[in-house]
Coordinates of N, CA and C and ligand atoms in Angstrom, one line a residue:
M1 N 54.6 31.2 -34.1 CA 54.2 31.0 -32.7 C 54.0 32.4 -32.0
S2 N 52.9 32.4 -31.1 CA 52.7 33.6 -30.4 C 53.5 33.6 -29.1
D3 N 53.8 34.9 -28.6 CA 54.5 35.0 -27.4 C 53.5 35.1 -26.2
A4 N 52.2 35.1 -26.5 CA 51.2 35.3 -25.4 C 51.3 34.0 -24.5
P5 N 51.2 34.3 -23.2 CA 51.3 33.1 -22.3 C 50.1 32.2 -22.5
A6 N 50.4 30.9 -22.4 CA 49.4 29.9 -22.7 C 48.2 30.1 -21.6
R7 N 47.0 30.1 -22.1 CA 45.8 30.2 -21.2 C 45.6 28.8 -20.5
D8 N 45.1 28.8 -19.3 CA 44.7 27.6 -18.7 C 43.7 26.8 -19.5
R9 N 43.8 25.5 -19.6 CA 42.8 24.7 -20.1 C 41.7 24.6 -19.1
E10 N 40.4 24.5 -19.5 CA 39.3 24.5 -18.6 C 38.6 23.1 -18.5
V11 N 38.1 22.8 -17.3 CA 37.1 21.8 -17.1 C 35.8 22.7 -16.7
V12 N 34.7 22.5 -17.4 CA 33.5 23.2 -17.1 C 32.5 22.4 -16.4
A13 N 31.8 22.9 -15.5 CA 30.7 22.2 -14.7 C 29.5 23.1 -14.7
G14 N 28.3 22.5 -14.8 CA 27.1 23.2 -15.0 C 26.2 23.2 -13.7
A15 N 25.7 24.3 -13.3 CA 24.8 24.5 -12.2 C 23.4 24.7 -12.8
I16 N 22.6 23.7 -12.7 CA 21.2 23.7 -13.3 C 20.2 23.9 -12.1
F17 N 19.5 25.0 -12.1 CA 18.6 25.3 -11.0 C 17.1 25.1 -11.5
R18 N 16.3 24.5 -10.7 CA 14.9 24.4 -11.1 C 14.0 24.3 -9.9
E19 N 13.0 25.2 -9.8 CA 12.0 25.2 -8.7 C 12.7 25.1 -7.3
G20 N 13.7 25.9 -7.1 CA 14.4 26.0 -5.8 C 15.4 24.9 -5.5
R21 N 15.7 24.2 -6.6 CA 16.6 23.0 -6.4 C 17.8 23.1 -7.4
L22 N 18.8 22.4 -7.0 CA 20.0 22.3 -7.8 C 20.2 20.9 -8.2
L23 N 20.6 20.6 -9.5 CA 20.9 19.3 -9.9 C 22.3 18.8 -9.6
L24 N 22.4 17.7 -8.9 CA 23.7 17.1 -8.6 C 23.8 15.7 -9.3
A25 N 25.0 15.3 -9.6 CA 25.2 14.0 -10.3 C 26.2 13.2 -9.5
Q26 N 25.9 11.9 -9.4 CA 26.8 11.0 -8.6 C 27.8 10.3 -9.5
R27 N 29.1 10.5 -9.2 CA 30.2 9.9 -10.0 C 30.2 8.4 -9.9
T28 N 30.7 7.8 -11.0 CA 30.9 6.3 -11.0 C 32.4 6.0 -11.0
S29 N 33.2 7.0 -11.3 CA 34.7 6.8 -11.4 C 35.4 8.1 -11.2
P30 N 36.7 8.1 -10.9 CA 37.5 7.0 -10.6 C 37.1 6.4 -9.2
P31 N 37.7 5.3 -8.8 CA 37.2 4.6 -7.6 C 37.2 5.6 -6.4
A32 N 38.2 6.5 -6.3 CA 38.3 7.4 -5.2 C 37.1 8.4 -5.1
L33 N 36.5 8.6 -6.3 CA 35.4 9.6 -6.3 C 34.1 9.0 -6.5
A34 N 34.0 7.7 -6.8 CA 32.8 7.0 -7.1 C 31.9 7.1 -5.9
G35 N 30.6 7.5 -6.1 CA 29.7 7.7 -5.0 C 29.6 9.1 -4.6
R36 N 30.5 9.9 -4.9 CA 30.5 11.3 -4.5 C 29.8 12.2 -5.6
W37 N 29.3 13.3 -5.2 CA 28.4 14.1 -6.0 C 29.1 15.3 -6.6
E38 N 28.7 15.7 -7.8 CA 29.3 16.9 -8.4 C 28.3 17.6 -9.3
L39 N 28.8 18.8 -9.8 CA 28.1 19.4 -10.9 C 28.6 18.8 -12.1
P40 N 27.7 18.3 -13.0 CA 28.1 17.6 -14.2 C 28.9 18.5 -15.2
G41 N 29.8 17.9 -15.9 CA 30.6 18.7 -16.9 C 31.8 17.9 -17.4
G42 N 32.8 18.6 -17.9 CA 33.9 17.9 -18.4 C 34.9 18.8 -19.1
K43 N 35.9 18.3 -19.7 CA 37.0 19.1 -20.3 C 36.6 19.8 -21.5
V44 N 37.0 21.1 -21.6 CA 36.9 21.8 -22.9 C 37.9 21.3 -23.8
E45 N 37.4 21.0 -25.1 CA 38.4 20.5 -26.1 C 39.1 21.6 -26.7
E46 N 40.2 21.3 -27.4 CA 41.0 22.3 -28.1 C 40.1 23.0 -29.1
F47 N 40.2 24.3 -29.2 CA 39.4 25.2 -30.2 C 37.9 25.2 -29.9
E48 N 37.5 24.7 -28.7 CA 36.1 24.8 -28.3 C 35.9 25.9 -27.3
S49 N 34.8 26.6 -27.3 CA 34.5 27.6 -26.3 C 34.0 26.8 -25.0
P50 N 34.2 27.5 -23.8 CA 33.7 26.8 -22.6 C 32.2 26.7 -22.7
Q51 N 31.5 27.6 -23.3 CA 30.0 27.6 -23.5 C 29.6 26.4 -24.3
N52 N 30.3 26.2 -25.4 CA 29.9 25.0 -26.3 C 30.3 23.7 -25.6
A53 N 31.4 23.7 -24.8 CA 31.8 22.5 -24.1 C 30.8 22.1 -23.1
L54 N 30.3 23.1 -22.4 CA 29.3 22.8 -21.3 C 28.1 22.2 -22.0
A55 N 27.6 22.8 -23.1 CA 26.4 22.3 -23.8 C 26.7 20.9 -24.3
R56 N 27.8 20.7 -24.8 CA 28.2 19.3 -25.4 C 28.2 18.3 -24.2
E57 N 28.9 18.7 -23.1 CA 29.0 17.7 -22.0 C 27.7 17.4 -21.4
L58 N 26.8 18.4 -21.2 CA 25.5 18.1 -20.6 C 24.6 17.3 -21.5
L59 N 24.8 17.5 -22.8 CA 24.0 16.7 -23.8 C 24.5 15.3 -23.7
E60 N 25.8 15.1 -23.6 CA 26.4 13.7 -23.6 C 26.0 13.0 -22.2
E61 N 26.1 13.8 -21.1 CA 26.0 13.2 -19.8 C 24.5 13.1 -19.3
L62 N 23.7 14.1 -19.7 CA 22.4 14.2 -19.2 C 21.3 14.1 -20.2
A63 N 21.6 14.1 -21.5 CA 20.7 14.1 -22.6 C 19.8 15.4 -22.6
V64 N 20.3 16.5 -22.2 CA 19.5 17.7 -22.2 C 20.2 18.8 -23.0
E65 N 19.4 19.7 -23.5 CA 20.0 20.9 -24.2 C 20.0 22.0 -23.2
V66 N 21.1 22.7 -23.1 CA 21.2 23.8 -22.1 C 21.8 25.0 -22.8
R67 N 21.5 26.1 -22.2 CA 22.2 27.4 -22.6 C 23.1 27.8 -21.5
C68 N 24.4 28.0 -21.8 CA 25.4 28.3 -20.8 C 25.2 29.8 -20.3
G69 N 25.1 30.0 -19.0 CA 25.0 31.3 -18.5 C 26.2 31.8 -17.8
A70 N 26.0 32.6 -16.8 CA 27.1 33.3 -16.1 C 28.0 32.3 -15.2
R71 N 29.2 32.7 -15.0 CA 30.1 32.0 -14.1 C 29.5 32.0 -12.7
I72 N 29.8 31.0 -12.0 CA 29.4 30.9 -10.5 C 30.7 30.5 -9.7
G73 N 31.0 31.3 -8.7 CA 32.1 30.9 -7.8 C 33.5 31.1 -8.4
V74 N 34.4 30.5 -7.6 CA 35.8 30.7 -7.9 C 36.3 29.7 -8.9
D75 N 37.5 30.0 -9.4 CA 38.3 29.0 -10.2 C 38.9 28.0 -9.3
V76 N 38.8 26.8 -9.6 CA 39.5 25.7 -8.8 C 40.6 25.1 -9.6
P77 N 41.8 25.3 -9.1 CA 43.0 24.8 -9.8 C 43.0 23.2 -9.7
L78 N 43.1 22.5 -10.8 CA 43.1 21.1 -10.8 C 44.5 20.5 -10.9
S79 N 45.3 21.1 -11.8 CA 46.7 20.8 -11.9 C 47.3 21.9 -12.7
P80 N 48.6 22.0 -12.8 CA 49.2 23.1 -13.5 C 48.6 23.2 -14.9
G81 N 48.1 24.4 -15.3 CA 47.5 24.6 -16.6 C 46.1 24.1 -16.8
L82 N 45.5 23.6 -15.7 CA 44.1 23.1 -15.8 C 43.3 23.6 -14.7
V83 N 42.1 24.3 -15.0 CA 41.3 24.9 -14.0 C 39.9 24.5 -14.2
L84 N 39.2 24.3 -13.1 CA 37.8 23.9 -13.1 C 36.9 25.2 -12.8
R85 N 35.9 25.4 -13.7 CA 35.0 26.5 -13.6 C 33.6 26.1 -13.6
A86 N 32.7 26.7 -12.8 CA 31.3 26.4 -12.8 C 30.6 27.6 -13.6
Y87 N 29.6 27.2 -14.3 CA 28.7 28.1 -15.0 C 27.3 27.7 -14.7
R88 N 26.4 28.7 -14.7 CA 25.0 28.5 -14.6 C 24.6 27.9 -16.0
A89 N 23.7 26.9 -15.9 CA 23.2 26.3 -17.2 C 21.7 26.3 -17.1
E90 N 21.1 26.9 -18.2 CA 19.6 27.0 -18.2 C 19.1 25.8 -19.1
L91 N 18.2 25.0 -18.6 CA 17.6 23.9 -19.3 C 16.8 24.5 -20.5
V92 N 17.1 24.1 -21.7 CA 16.3 24.5 -22.9 C 15.3 23.4 -23.3
S93 N 15.8 22.2 -23.3 CA 14.9 21.1 -23.6 C 15.4 19.8 -23.0
G94 N 14.5 18.9 -22.8 CA 14.8 17.5 -22.3 C 14.7 17.5 -20.8
E95 N 14.7 16.3 -20.3 CA 14.6 16.0 -18.8 C 15.9 15.2 -18.5
P96 N 16.7 15.8 -17.5 CA 18.0 15.1 -17.3 C 17.9 13.7 -16.9
V97 N 18.7 12.8 -17.5 CA 18.9 11.4 -17.2 C 20.3 11.1 -17.0
A98 N 20.6 10.2 -16.1 CA 22.0 9.8 -15.8 C 22.6 8.9 -16.8
L99 N 23.2 9.4 -17.9 CA 23.8 8.6 -18.9 C 25.2 8.2 -18.5
D100 N 25.9 9.0 -17.7 CA 27.3 8.9 -17.4 C 27.5 8.8 -15.9
H101 N 26.5 9.0 -15.1 CA 26.6 9.0 -13.7 C 25.7 7.9 -13.1
A102 N 26.0 7.6 -11.8 CA 25.2 6.6 -11.1 C 23.8 7.0 -11.0
Q103 N 23.5 8.3 -10.6 CA 22.2 8.8 -10.5 C 22.3 10.3 -10.4
L104 N 21.1 10.9 -10.5 CA 20.9 12.4 -10.4 C 20.0 12.6 -9.2
T105 N 20.2 13.9 -8.6 CA 19.2 14.3 -7.6 C 19.1 15.8 -7.6
W106 N 17.9 16.3 -7.2 CA 17.7 17.7 -7.1 C 17.7 18.1 -5.6
V107 N 18.6 19.0 -5.2 CA 18.7 19.3 -3.8 C 18.3 20.8 -3.5
D108 N 17.8 21.0 -2.3 CA 17.5 22.3 -1.8 C 18.8 22.7 -1.0
A109 N 18.7 23.9 -0.4 CA 19.9 24.4 0.3 C 20.3 23.5 1.4
E110 N 19.3 23.1 2.2 CA 19.7 22.2 3.4 C 20.3 20.9 2.9
E111 N 19.7 20.3 1.9 CA 20.2 19.0 1.4 C 21.6 19.1 0.8
L112 N 21.8 20.3 0.1 CA 23.2 20.5 -0.5 C 24.2 20.3 0.6
L113 N 24.0 20.9 1.8 CA 24.9 20.8 2.9 C 25.2 19.4 3.4
S114 N 24.2 18.5 3.1 CA 24.4 17.2 3.7 C 25.0 16.2 2.6
M115 N 25.2 16.7 1.4 CA 25.6 15.8 0.3 C 27.1 15.6 0.4
D116 N 27.6 14.4 0.0 CA 29.1 14.2 -0.1 C 29.6 14.7 -1.4
L117 N 29.8 16.0 -1.5 CA 30.3 16.6 -2.7 C 31.8 16.3 -2.9
V118 N 32.2 16.2 -4.2 CA 33.7 16.0 -4.4 C 34.3 17.3 -3.9
D119 N 35.5 17.2 -3.4 CA 36.2 18.3 -2.7 C 36.3 19.5 -3.6
N120 N 36.6 19.4 -4.9 CA 36.7 20.5 -5.8 C 35.4 21.4 -5.8
D121 N 34.3 20.7 -5.9 CA 33.0 21.4 -6.0 C 32.6 22.1 -4.7
R122 N 33.2 21.7 -3.6 CA 32.8 22.3 -2.3 C 33.2 23.8 -2.3
A123 N 34.1 24.2 -3.2 CA 34.5 25.6 -3.3 C 33.3 26.5 -3.6
W124 N 32.3 25.9 -4.3 CA 31.2 26.7 -4.8 C 30.0 26.7 -3.9
I125 N 30.1 26.1 -2.8 CA 29.0 26.0 -1.9 C 28.4 27.3 -1.5
P126 N 29.2 28.3 -1.1 CA 28.6 29.6 -0.7 C 27.7 30.2 -1.8
E127 N 28.2 30.2 -3.0 CA 27.4 30.8 -4.1 C 26.2 29.9 -4.5
L128 N 26.4 28.6 -4.4 CA 25.2 27.7 -4.7 C 24.1 27.9 -3.6
L129 N 24.5 28.0 -2.4 CA 23.6 28.2 -1.3 C 22.9 29.6 -1.4
A130 N 23.6 30.6 -1.8 CA 23.1 31.9 -1.9 C 22.0 31.9 -3.0
E131 N 22.3 31.2 -4.1 CA 21.4 31.1 -5.2 C 20.1 30.3 -4.8
L132 N 20.3 29.2 -4.1 CA 19.2 28.4 -3.7 C 18.3 29.1 -2.7
S133 N 18.9 29.9 -1.8 CA 18.2 30.7 -0.8 C 17.4 31.8 -1.5
A134 N 17.8 32.3 -2.6 CA 17.2 33.4 -3.3 C 16.0 32.9 -4.2
L135 N 16.0 31.6 -4.4 CA 15.0 31.1 -5.4 C 13.6 31.0 -4.8
Ligands
CDP1 O1 34.2 14.1 -19.0 P1 35.7 14.4 -19.0 O2 36.6 13.2 -19.0 O3 36.1 15.5 -20.0 O4 35.9 15.2 -17.6 P2 35.8 14.6 -16.2 O5 36.7 13.4 -16.0 O6 34.4 14.4 -15.8 O7 36.5 15.8 -15.4 C1 37.8 16.2 -15.6 C2 38.4 16.5 -14.2 O8 37.6 17.5 -13.5 C3 38.4 15.3 -13.3 O9 39.6 15.4 -12.5 C4 37.2 15.6 -12.4 O10 37.4 15.0 -11.1 C5 37.2 17.1 -12.3 N1 35.9 17.6 -12.0 C6 35.5 18.1 -10.8 O11 36.4 18.1 -9.9 N2 34.3 18.6 -10.5 C7 33.3 18.6 -11.5 N3 32.1 19.1 -11.2 C8 33.6 18.1 -12.8 C9 34.9 17.6 -13.0

């Protein structure tokens, strides 16, 4: 056994930008979050890199191939030992479809501000807006 402190487990979420817009996905569950919007993603599995996890999750949820890019915004603590992180995701192939969400939408900066985002993802609004404004 190593004495190194246990690293936080990660949930990864992907920010896909295209033509001045950001992709958002509408949750179907749990009931408290159903109908609210998020950056798509999910839990990193044991022995999996965050980059591979993001690519796996977005393939499973959106049917697209992505390349994981740089981190965006702050770490959002979800529970002790579990942290939510956003990464830029570059579309490599495929057109996103909602396999796991109610629907998808592409928003510009103004629309992002009017969306009912899940609370956790609101932490990234400043960086997402800055990115959308620069596109
Ligand atoms: O797909 P998987 O079950 O691995 O993960 P998930 O249920 O989609 O997400 C794991 C946790 O992260 C849940 O508590 C989600 O609410 C949260 N999450 C979030 O707050 N914001 C996101 N953009 C993605 C996940």
